[in-house]
């Protein structure tokens, strides 16, 4: 009996060592099952068929260092953003693509990549900002260094430039961290919602997703008084919300009957409000006006059961970025929701900084059944919206409900209105 107990512990502790553990497990199983009476160890056949699943589970358990580091980085970034937002001299600049960039963007990216790269020196990083925003602007650089110094991070100008450019990786193969230091920069400046989004990917698959929402109230009315939360998920292990300023913690579960039917982007230049309105009307939600919020906090609102769906139809020239969606897609999926592009195609995070050009639009829903209804509503509204079919294969709503894609030669709808 003592020998079996010892071997049981060996089984549990060695399972994450792929080749070695497989050989060990086979040896144990052959020995333990030799008399045909053992029930404590799986058979040789079971080991061979289930080994990959066991290794996957233990591999995710081994992400504890990545998760704890990511949570620490996002918490520190959120608290920094809150302080910078209160600074009267915070200021902002304009980048070439006309999106606002603040001192908080640059300082958060610098401190986040500094901490992550010091612990995971072999990993790659994809982040929104670059040193081009700071180069040749000594006043801006000085203000970024000032903010970092208040956080106990003393960096020279050259060090800041170097760290910012560490986020310039192009590929999502291997171990990659994606970061949006302040998602919803306009909301940050104007007093609306914003978020810090961090994700950890392995060969294009999101393994960890973390979103910090410093200004998001605990309730829709804000009556509870608690503001600020961090949402996170490790793939396949559920989604969790923790308080930014307290020790509160609870599991997340999306709700298809949430009080807000549709939450959409706050900026009309990145989405079509008419598209969402047509879909909502088709679903019988016409009397429920959409709620508009900046940043990826929309994913968090659905995951915590405050909203049913997030529908986005971007302008023709807009391409989604990996840092905007990797963390939110994982969190909502692990909370029981479903996320695809506007044609029902899952997001492809293996294509690098920008999502695959085949991914157009966003449908995020609290459940697979609701997601199916939204796709059907888009199908019914195509005439009024002036949508056209493309030559690409279509994943039908029925297939999406079952989880098994059924290809059709007719092609999906091109929500941009162009064939």
Short mmCIF file of C-alpha atoms in Angstrom, two decimals:
data_model
loop_
_atom_site.label_atom_id
_atom_site.label_comp_id
_atom_site.label_asym_id
_atom_site.label_seq_id
_atom_site.Cartn_x
_atom_site.Cartn_y
_atom_site.Cartn_z
CA UNK A 1 0.00 0.00 0.00
CA UNK A 2 2.83 2.40 0.84
CA UNK A 3 4.45 1.63 -2.50
CA UNK A 4 1.24 2.44 -4.34
CA UNK A 5 0.90 5.73 -2.41
CA UNK A 6 4.43 6.67 -3.34
CA UNK A 7 3.85 5.81 -6.99
CA UNK A 8 0.64 7.87 -6.95
CA UNK A 9 2.61 10.91 -5.88
CA UNK A 10 5.18 10.24 -8.59
CA UNK A 11 2.34 10.08 -11.12
CA UNK A 12 0.98 13.47 -10.02
CA UNK A 13 4.30 15.28 -9.80
CA UNK A 14 5.88 13.95 -12.99
CA UNK A 15 2.94 14.39 -15.37
CA UNK A 16 4.15 17.69 -16.77
CA UNK A 17 7.42 16.25 -18.07
CA UNK A 18 6.31 15.12 -21.49
CA UNK A 19 8.59 12.41 -22.86
CA UNK A 20 10.12 11.35 -19.56
CA UNK A 21 6.79 11.13 -17.78
CA UNK A 22 5.19 9.11 -20.57
CA UNK A 23 7.97 6.50 -20.29
CA UNK A 24 7.65 6.54 -16.51
CA UNK A 25 3.88 6.18 -16.61
CA UNK A 26 4.06 3.29 -19.05
CA UNK A 27 6.59 1.50 -16.83
CA UNK A 28 4.42 1.99 -13.75
CA UNK A 29 1.28 0.89 -15.57
CA UNK A 30 2.92 -2.25 -16.94
CA UNK A 31 4.17 -3.19 -13.49
CA UNK A 32 1.01 -2.23 -11.58
CA UNK A 33 -1.35 -4.01 -13.96
CA UNK A 34 0.69 -7.16 -14.40
CA UNK A 35 -1.60 -9.27 -12.19
CA UNK A 36 -4.79 -7.75 -13.62
CA UNK A 37 -6.09 -6.67 -10.24
CA UNK A 38 -4.76 -3.10 -9.96
CA UNK A 39 -7.30 -0.28 -9.97
CA UNK A 40 -5.07 2.60 -8.84
CA UNK A 41 -3.31 3.23 -12.13
CA UNK A 42 -4.71 3.61 -15.66
CA UNK A 43 -3.99 1.01 -18.26
CA UNK A 44 -1.31 1.37 -20.92
CA UNK A 45 -3.98 2.15 -23.50
CA UNK A 46 -5.46 4.89 -21.31
CA UNK A 47 -2.08 6.51 -20.81
CA UNK A 48 -1.36 6.60 -24.53
CA UNK A 49 -4.77 8.08 -25.39
CA UNK A 50 -5.05 10.52 -22.48
CA UNK A 51 -1.46 11.64 -22.15
CA UNK A 52 -1.84 14.77 -24.29
CA UNK A 53 -4.82 15.89 -22.22
CA UNK A 54 -2.94 15.38 -18.95
CA UNK A 55 0.08 17.29 -20.23
CA UNK A 56 -2.15 20.15 -21.37
CA UNK A 57 -3.75 20.43 -17.94
CA UNK A 58 -0.45 20.39 -16.09
CA UNK A 59 1.09 22.82 -18.58
CA UNK A 60 -1.61 25.34 -17.71
CA UNK A 61 -0.98 24.76 -14.04
CA UNK A 62 2.64 25.67 -14.74
CA UNK A 63 1.53 29.16 -15.86
CA UNK A 64 1.32 30.29 -12.23
CA UNK A 65 4.39 32.52 -12.57
CA UNK A 66 3.04 34.15 -15.74
CA UNK A 67 -0.38 34.70 -14.16
CA UNK A 68 0.89 36.15 -10.89
CA UNK A 69 3.33 38.43 -12.71
CA UNK A 70 0.66 39.55 -15.16
CA UNK A 71 -1.81 40.36 -12.39
CA UNK A 72 0.84 42.33 -10.52
CA UNK A 73 1.78 44.29 -13.65
CA UNK A 74 -1.86 45.11 -14.51
CA UNK A 75 -2.68 46.15 -10.95
CA UNK A 76 0.33 48.45 -10.84
CA UNK A 77 -0.57 49.84 -14.27
CA UNK A 78 -4.16 50.54 -13.23
CA UNK A 79 -3.11 52.39 -10.08
CA UNK A 80 -0.60 54.39 -12.12
CA UNK A 81 -3.30 55.31 -14.64
CA UNK A 82 -5.60 56.49 -11.85
CA UNK A 83 -2.88 58.75 -10.46
CA UNK A 84 -1.87 60.13 -13.87
CA UNK A 85 -5.51 60.80 -14.72
CA UNK A 86 -5.73 63.06 -11.70
CA UNK A 87 -2.67 65.05 -12.66
CA UNK A 88 -3.69 68.45 -13.97
CA UNK A 89 -0.61 68.59 -16.19
CA UNK A 90 -1.12 65.15 -17.77
CA UNK A 91 -1.63 66.43 -21.32
CA UNK A 92 -1.87 64.40 -24.54
CA UNK A 93 -0.42 64.18 -28.03
CA UNK A 94 -1.73 63.08 -31.39
CA UNK A 95 -0.24 60.15 -33.26
CA UNK A 96 -0.24 59.78 -37.01
CA UNK A 97 -3.40 57.68 -36.92
CA UNK A 98 -5.23 60.48 -35.02
CA UNK A 99 -5.75 58.45 -31.84
CA UNK A 100 -4.83 60.18 -28.59
CA UNK A 101 -1.78 59.02 -26.71
CA UNK A 102 -1.08 60.11 -23.15
CA UNK A 103 1.70 60.09 -20.63
CA UNK A 104 -0.04 57.12 -19.06
CA UNK A 105 0.20 55.11 -22.32
CA UNK A 106 3.94 55.55 -22.51
CA UNK A 107 4.70 55.19 -18.81
CA UNK A 108 2.54 52.08 -18.39
CA UNK A 109 4.05 50.37 -21.41
CA UNK A 110 7.56 51.20 -20.21
CA UNK A 111 7.09 49.86 -16.69
CA UNK A 112 5.06 46.83 -17.81
CA UNK A 113 7.57 45.70 -20.44
CA UNK A 114 10.45 46.47 -18.08
CA UNK A 115 9.04 44.09 -15.45
CA UNK A 116 7.88 41.40 -17.88
CA UNK A 117 11.11 41.32 -19.87
CA UNK A 118 13.21 41.13 -16.72
CA UNK A 119 11.38 37.94 -15.67
CA UNK A 120 10.73 36.45 -19.11
CA UNK A 121 13.77 37.53 -21.09
CA UNK A 122 13.26 34.93 -23.82
CA UNK A 123 9.65 35.94 -24.54
CA UNK A 124 8.50 38.32 -27.26
CA UNK A 125 6.26 41.35 -26.75
CA UNK A 126 3.65 43.06 -28.91
CA UNK A 127 2.49 46.44 -27.59
CA UNK A 128 0.66 49.39 -29.05
CA UNK A 129 3.13 52.23 -28.46
CA UNK A 130 6.67 52.74 -29.78
CA UNK A 131 9.60 55.06 -29.19
CA UNK A 132 8.58 57.12 -32.23
CA UNK A 133 6.09 58.94 -30.01
CA UNK A 134 8.87 60.12 -27.67
CA UNK A 135 11.93 60.54 -29.87
CA UNK A 136 12.89 64.17 -30.36
CA UNK A 137 10.45 65.34 -27.67
CA UNK A 138 12.56 65.98 -24.55
CA UNK A 139 9.68 67.54 -22.58
CA UNK A 140 7.46 64.52 -23.11
CA UNK A 141 10.31 62.15 -22.28
CA UNK A 142 10.99 64.06 -19.06
CA UNK A 143 7.33 63.80 -18.00
CA UNK A 144 7.30 60.06 -18.66
CA UNK A 145 10.46 59.66 -16.55
CA UNK A 146 8.84 61.72 -13.81
CA UNK A 147 5.79 59.45 -13.67
CA UNK A 148 7.99 56.35 -13.66
CA UNK A 149 10.17 57.75 -10.89
CA UNK A 150 7.09 58.20 -8.69
CA UNK A 151 6.48 54.47 -9.15
CA UNK A 152 10.02 53.68 -8.05
CA UNK A 153 11.19 52.95 -11.59
CA UNK A 154 14.25 55.06 -12.42
CA UNK A 155 14.97 54.85 -16.14
CA UNK A 156 17.03 57.05 -18.40
CA UNK A 157 15.69 58.40 -21.68
CA UNK A 158 17.66 55.86 -23.69
CA UNK A 159 16.39 53.02 -21.50
CA UNK A 160 12.79 54.16 -21.98
CA UNK A 161 13.22 54.26 -25.76
CA UNK A 162 14.74 50.79 -25.76
CA UNK A 163 12.00 49.32 -23.54
CA UNK A 164 9.18 50.87 -25.57
CA UNK A 165 10.59 49.26 -28.70
CA UNK A 166 10.64 45.84 -27.07
CA UNK A 167 6.94 45.79 -27.86
CA UNK A 168 7.62 45.78 -31.59
CA UNK A 169 7.50 42.03 -32.24
CA UNK A 170 5.65 41.11 -35.43
CA UNK A 171 4.86 37.44 -34.89
CA UNK A 172 2.68 35.64 -32.33
CA UNK A 173 4.56 32.34 -32.68
CA UNK A 174 6.26 31.02 -29.57
CA UNK A 175 5.73 32.74 -26.21
CA UNK A 176 4.34 36.23 -26.74
CA UNK A 177 2.84 38.90 -24.47
CA UNK A 178 0.44 41.47 -25.94
CA UNK A 179 -0.21 44.78 -24.20
CA UNK A 180 -2.51 47.73 -24.69
CA UNK A 181 -1.30 50.11 -21.96
CA UNK A 182 -4.43 52.29 -22.08
CA UNK A 183 -7.21 50.89 -24.23
CA UNK A 184 -9.82 53.59 -24.75
CA UNK A 185 -7.45 56.54 -24.55
CA UNK A 186 -10.20 59.00 -25.40
CA UNK A 187 -12.26 57.67 -22.53
CA UNK A 188 -9.22 58.10 -20.30
CA UNK A 189 -8.88 61.74 -21.29
CA UNK A 190 -12.61 62.56 -21.30
CA UNK A 191 -13.48 60.84 -18.01
CA UNK A 192 -15.03 57.73 -19.56
CA UNK A 193 -14.05 54.08 -19.45
CA UNK A 194 -10.58 52.79 -20.21
CA UNK A 195 -8.65 49.59 -19.55
CA UNK A 196 -5.23 47.99 -19.33
CA UNK A 197 -5.21 44.81 -21.44
CA UNK A 198 -2.53 42.15 -21.12
CA UNK A 199 -2.51 38.68 -22.70
CA UNK A 200 -0.07 35.80 -22.86
CA UNK A 201 -0.07 33.67 -26.03
CA UNK A 202 1.71 30.50 -27.03
CA UNK A 203 1.91 29.91 -30.79
CA UNK A 204 -1.12 32.09 -31.44
CA UNK A 205 -3.32 30.60 -28.70
CA UNK A 206 -4.31 32.89 -25.82
CA UNK A 207 -3.41 31.13 -22.56
CA UNK A 208 -3.86 34.04 -20.12
CA UNK A 209 -6.03 37.13 -20.46
CA UNK A 210 -6.07 40.04 -17.99
CA UNK A 211 -8.09 43.25 -18.22
CA UNK A 212 -7.84 46.01 -15.63
CA UNK A 213 -10.76 48.49 -15.57
CA UNK A 214 -9.90 51.23 -13.04
CA UNK A 215 -13.04 53.31 -13.67
CA UNK A 216 -15.63 50.54 -14.05
CA UNK A 217 -18.20 50.58 -11.20
CA UNK A 218 -19.25 47.37 -9.52
CA UNK A 219 -22.89 47.94 -10.52
CA UNK A 220 -24.52 49.63 -13.49
CA UNK A 221 -25.67 52.53 -11.30
CA UNK A 222 -22.48 52.71 -9.28
CA UNK A 223 -24.58 52.63 -6.11
CA UNK A 224 -22.29 50.14 -4.34
CA UNK A 225 -19.49 52.68 -4.23
CA UNK A 226 -16.82 50.22 -5.39
CA UNK A 227 -15.03 51.27 -8.57
CA UNK A 228 -12.26 49.41 -10.31
CA UNK A 229 -11.81 45.70 -11.07
CA UNK A 230 -9.37 43.29 -12.66
CA UNK A 231 -10.76 40.47 -14.79
CA UNK A 232 -8.65 37.47 -15.71
CA UNK A 233 -8.76 33.95 -17.11
CA UNK A 234 -6.42 31.05 -17.74
CA UNK A 235 -7.66 29.12 -20.77
CA UNK A 236 -10.13 26.43 -19.80
CA UNK A 237 -10.15 27.24 -16.07
CA UNK A 238 -12.93 29.82 -15.84
CA UNK A 239 -12.90 33.61 -15.51
CA UNK A 240 -12.50 35.59 -12.29
CA UNK A 241 -13.01 39.18 -11.15
CA UNK A 242 -11.01 40.71 -8.31
CA UNK A 243 -11.31 44.18 -6.81
CA UNK A 244 -8.68 46.74 -7.69
CA UNK A 245 -8.72 48.32 -4.25
CA UNK A 246 -9.91 45.46 -2.03
CA UNK A 247 -9.72 41.69 -1.59
CA UNK A 248 -13.06 40.87 -3.22
CA UNK A 249 -13.02 37.91 -5.62
CA UNK A 250 -15.74 36.01 -7.46
CA UNK A 251 -16.19 33.79 -10.49
CA UNK A 252 -17.61 35.31 -13.65
CA UNK A 253 -20.61 33.98 -15.53
CA UNK A 254 -22.15 35.67 -18.56
CA UNK A 255 -25.93 36.11 -18.58
CA UNK A 256 -28.06 36.07 -21.72
CA UNK A 257 -30.79 37.96 -19.83
CA UNK A 258 -28.55 40.81 -18.67
CA UNK A 259 -30.16 44.25 -18.32
CA UNK A 260 -28.10 45.80 -21.15
CA UNK A 261 -28.91 44.20 -24.48
CA UNK A 262 -26.16 45.72 -26.61
CA UNK A 263 -22.97 47.50 -25.59
CA UNK A 264 -21.02 49.11 -28.40
CA UNK A 265 -18.01 51.31 -29.07
CA UNK A 266 -18.25 54.89 -27.89
CA UNK A 267 -16.62 56.29 -31.04
CA UNK A 268 -18.73 56.34 -34.17
CA UNK A 269 -15.66 56.51 -36.42
CA UNK A 270 -14.69 52.90 -35.58
CA UNK A 271 -18.08 51.21 -35.88
CA UNK A 272 -21.46 51.48 -37.60
CA UNK A 273 -24.25 52.35 -35.16
CA UNK A 274 -26.78 51.71 -37.94
CA UNK A 275 -25.59 48.12 -38.20
CA UNK A 276 -26.11 47.49 -34.48
CA UNK A 277 -29.50 49.21 -34.58
CA UNK A 278 -30.73 46.98 -37.43
CA UNK A 279 -29.60 43.85 -35.64
CA UNK A 280 -31.13 44.94 -32.33
CA UNK A 281 -34.42 45.75 -34.02
CA UNK A 282 -34.50 42.36 -35.71
CA UNK A 283 -33.96 40.70 -32.33
CA UNK A 284 -36.79 42.73 -30.79
CA UNK A 285 -34.44 44.93 -28.78
CA UNK A 286 -35.47 48.14 -30.51
CA UNK A 287 -36.85 49.67 -27.31
CA UNK A 288 -33.59 49.05 -25.45
CA UNK A 289 -31.05 51.69 -26.47
CA UNK A 290 -27.45 50.48 -26.70
CA UNK A 291 -24.93 51.48 -24.04
CA UNK A 292 -21.73 52.92 -25.44
CA UNK A 293 -18.42 52.42 -23.68
CA UNK A 294 -14.77 52.94 -24.56
CA UNK A 295 -12.19 50.14 -24.34
CA UNK A 296 -12.32 46.37 -23.94
CA UNK A 297 -14.29 46.80 -20.70
CA UNK A 298 -17.22 45.79 -22.94
CA UNK A 299 -15.97 42.19 -22.80
CA UNK A 300 -15.80 42.46 -19.00
CA UNK A 301 -19.34 43.83 -18.78
CA UNK A 302 -20.68 40.80 -20.66
CA UNK A 303 -18.53 38.38 -18.66
CA UNK A 304 -19.84 39.71 -15.32
CA UNK A 305 -23.46 39.53 -16.49
CA UNK A 306 -24.18 43.23 -17.03
CA UNK A 307 -24.62 43.12 -20.81
CA UNK A 308 -25.79 40.52 -23.33
CA UNK A 309 -23.77 41.38 -26.39
CA UNK A 310 -21.16 43.54 -28.04
CA UNK A 311 -21.63 44.11 -31.76
CA UNK A 312 -19.11 46.01 -33.86
CA UNK A 313 -19.03 46.64 -37.56
CA UNK A 314 -15.85 48.62 -38.27
CA UNK A 315 -15.20 50.95 -41.16
CA UNK A 316 -13.83 49.34 -44.31
CA UNK A 317 -10.24 50.49 -43.71
CA UNK A 318 -10.09 49.49 -40.04
CA UNK A 319 -8.07 46.40 -39.07
CA UNK A 320 -8.39 44.96 -35.56
CA UNK A 321 -5.22 44.65 -33.48
CA UNK A 322 -4.29 41.64 -31.40
CA UNK A 323 -3.81 43.67 -28.20
CA UNK A 324 -7.37 44.99 -28.38
CA UNK A 325 -9.07 41.59 -28.24
CA UNK A 326 -6.82 38.72 -27.10
CA UNK A 327 -7.45 39.17 -23.37
CA UNK A 328 -11.16 40.01 -23.68
CA UNK A 329 -11.98 37.10 -25.98
CA UNK A 330 -10.45 34.59 -23.55
CA UNK A 331 -12.13 36.11 -20.47
CA UNK A 332 -15.58 36.15 -22.05
CA UNK A 333 -15.19 32.67 -23.52
CA UNK A 334 -14.16 31.23 -20.15
CA UNK A 335 -17.13 33.02 -18.56
CA UNK A 336 -19.47 31.05 -20.86
CA UNK A 337 -19.75 33.50 -23.73
CA UNK A 338 -18.92 33.21 -27.42
CA UNK A 339 -16.90 35.58 -29.59
CA UNK A 340 -16.35 35.57 -33.36
CA UNK A 341 -16.04 38.08 -36.12
CA UNK A 342 -19.11 39.42 -37.90
CA UNK A 343 -19.35 36.37 -40.15
CA UNK A 344 -19.13 33.84 -37.34
CA UNK A 345 -15.45 33.03 -37.94
CA UNK A 346 -13.33 32.62 -34.77
CA UNK A 347 -10.59 35.18 -34.28
CA UNK A 348 -7.20 34.15 -35.58
CA UNK A 349 -4.50 35.44 -33.23
CA UNK A 350 -1.72 33.63 -35.07
CA UNK A 351 -1.28 36.28 -37.76
CA UNK A 352 0.78 38.74 -35.71
CA UNK A 353 0.07 42.30 -34.61
CA UNK A 354 -3.01 42.66 -36.79
CA UNK A 355 -5.80 40.12 -36.90
CA UNK A 356 -6.31 38.11 -40.04
CA UNK A 357 -7.94 40.22 -42.75
CA UNK A 358 -10.66 37.57 -42.94
CA UNK A 359 -11.76 38.66 -39.45
CA UNK A 360 -14.16 41.56 -40.01
CA UNK A 361 -16.43 42.90 -37.32
CA UNK A 362 -17.12 41.51 -33.86
CA UNK A 363 -19.97 39.53 -32.34
CA UNK A 364 -19.52 38.89 -28.63
CA UNK A 365 -22.45 37.26 -26.87
CA UNK A 366 -23.21 35.94 -23.40
CA UNK A 367 -23.97 32.45 -24.75
CA UNK A 368 -23.60 30.32 -27.86
CA UNK A 369 -27.37 30.33 -28.41
CA UNK A 370 -27.57 34.13 -28.25
CA UNK A 371 -24.60 34.36 -30.58
CA UNK A 372 -26.51 32.15 -33.01
CA UNK A 373 -29.57 34.43 -32.80
CA UNK A 374 -27.43 37.48 -33.54
CA UNK A 375 -25.95 35.82 -36.60
CA UNK A 376 -29.45 34.95 -37.81
CA UNK A 377 -30.54 38.56 -37.21
CA UNK A 378 -27.64 39.77 -39.34
CA UNK A 379 -28.76 37.32 -42.02
CA UNK A 380 -32.34 38.63 -41.93
CA UNK A 381 -31.22 42.27 -41.96
CA UNK A 382 -28.88 41.94 -44.94
CA UNK A 383 -31.30 43.48 -47.40
CA UNK A 384 -31.88 46.61 -45.34
CA UNK A 385 -28.18 46.90 -44.63
CA UNK A 386 -27.14 46.44 -48.26
CA UNK A 387 -24.86 43.52 -47.48
CA UNK A 388 -23.30 41.33 -50.14
CA UNK A 389 -21.99 37.81 -50.13
CA UNK A 390 -18.33 37.09 -50.73
CA UNK A 391 -16.65 34.08 -52.28
CA UNK A 392 -15.44 32.92 -48.90
CA UNK A 393 -17.00 29.93 -47.18
CA UNK A 394 -19.72 30.57 -44.68
CA UNK A 395 -20.00 29.12 -41.20
CA UNK A 396 -23.74 28.81 -40.79
CA UNK A 397 -25.59 29.84 -37.61
CA UNK A 398 -26.69 26.23 -37.05
CA UNK A 399 -23.09 25.08 -37.21
CA UNK A 400 -22.04 27.74 -34.74
CA UNK A 401 -24.67 26.62 -32.25
CA UNK A 402 -23.34 23.07 -32.33
CA UNK A 403 -19.70 24.06 -32.46
CA UNK A 404 -19.05 22.14 -35.70
CA UNK A 405 -18.50 24.38 -38.75
CA UNK A 406 -20.45 23.34 -41.83
CA UNK A 407 -19.04 24.89 -44.98
CA UNK A 408 -21.29 26.37 -47.61
CA UNK A 409 -20.33 27.40 -51.12
CA UNK A 410 -22.47 30.51 -51.01
CA UNK A 411 -20.12 32.47 -48.75
CA UNK A 412 -20.59 34.77 -45.75
CA UNK A 413 -22.00 38.24 -45.79
CA UNK A 414 -19.56 41.06 -46.31
CA UNK A 415 -20.66 43.48 -43.57
CA UNK A 416 -18.70 46.29 -45.10
CA UNK A 417 -21.19 46.34 -47.96
CA UNK A 418 -18.49 45.44 -50.48
CA UNK A 419 -18.19 42.15 -52.35
#
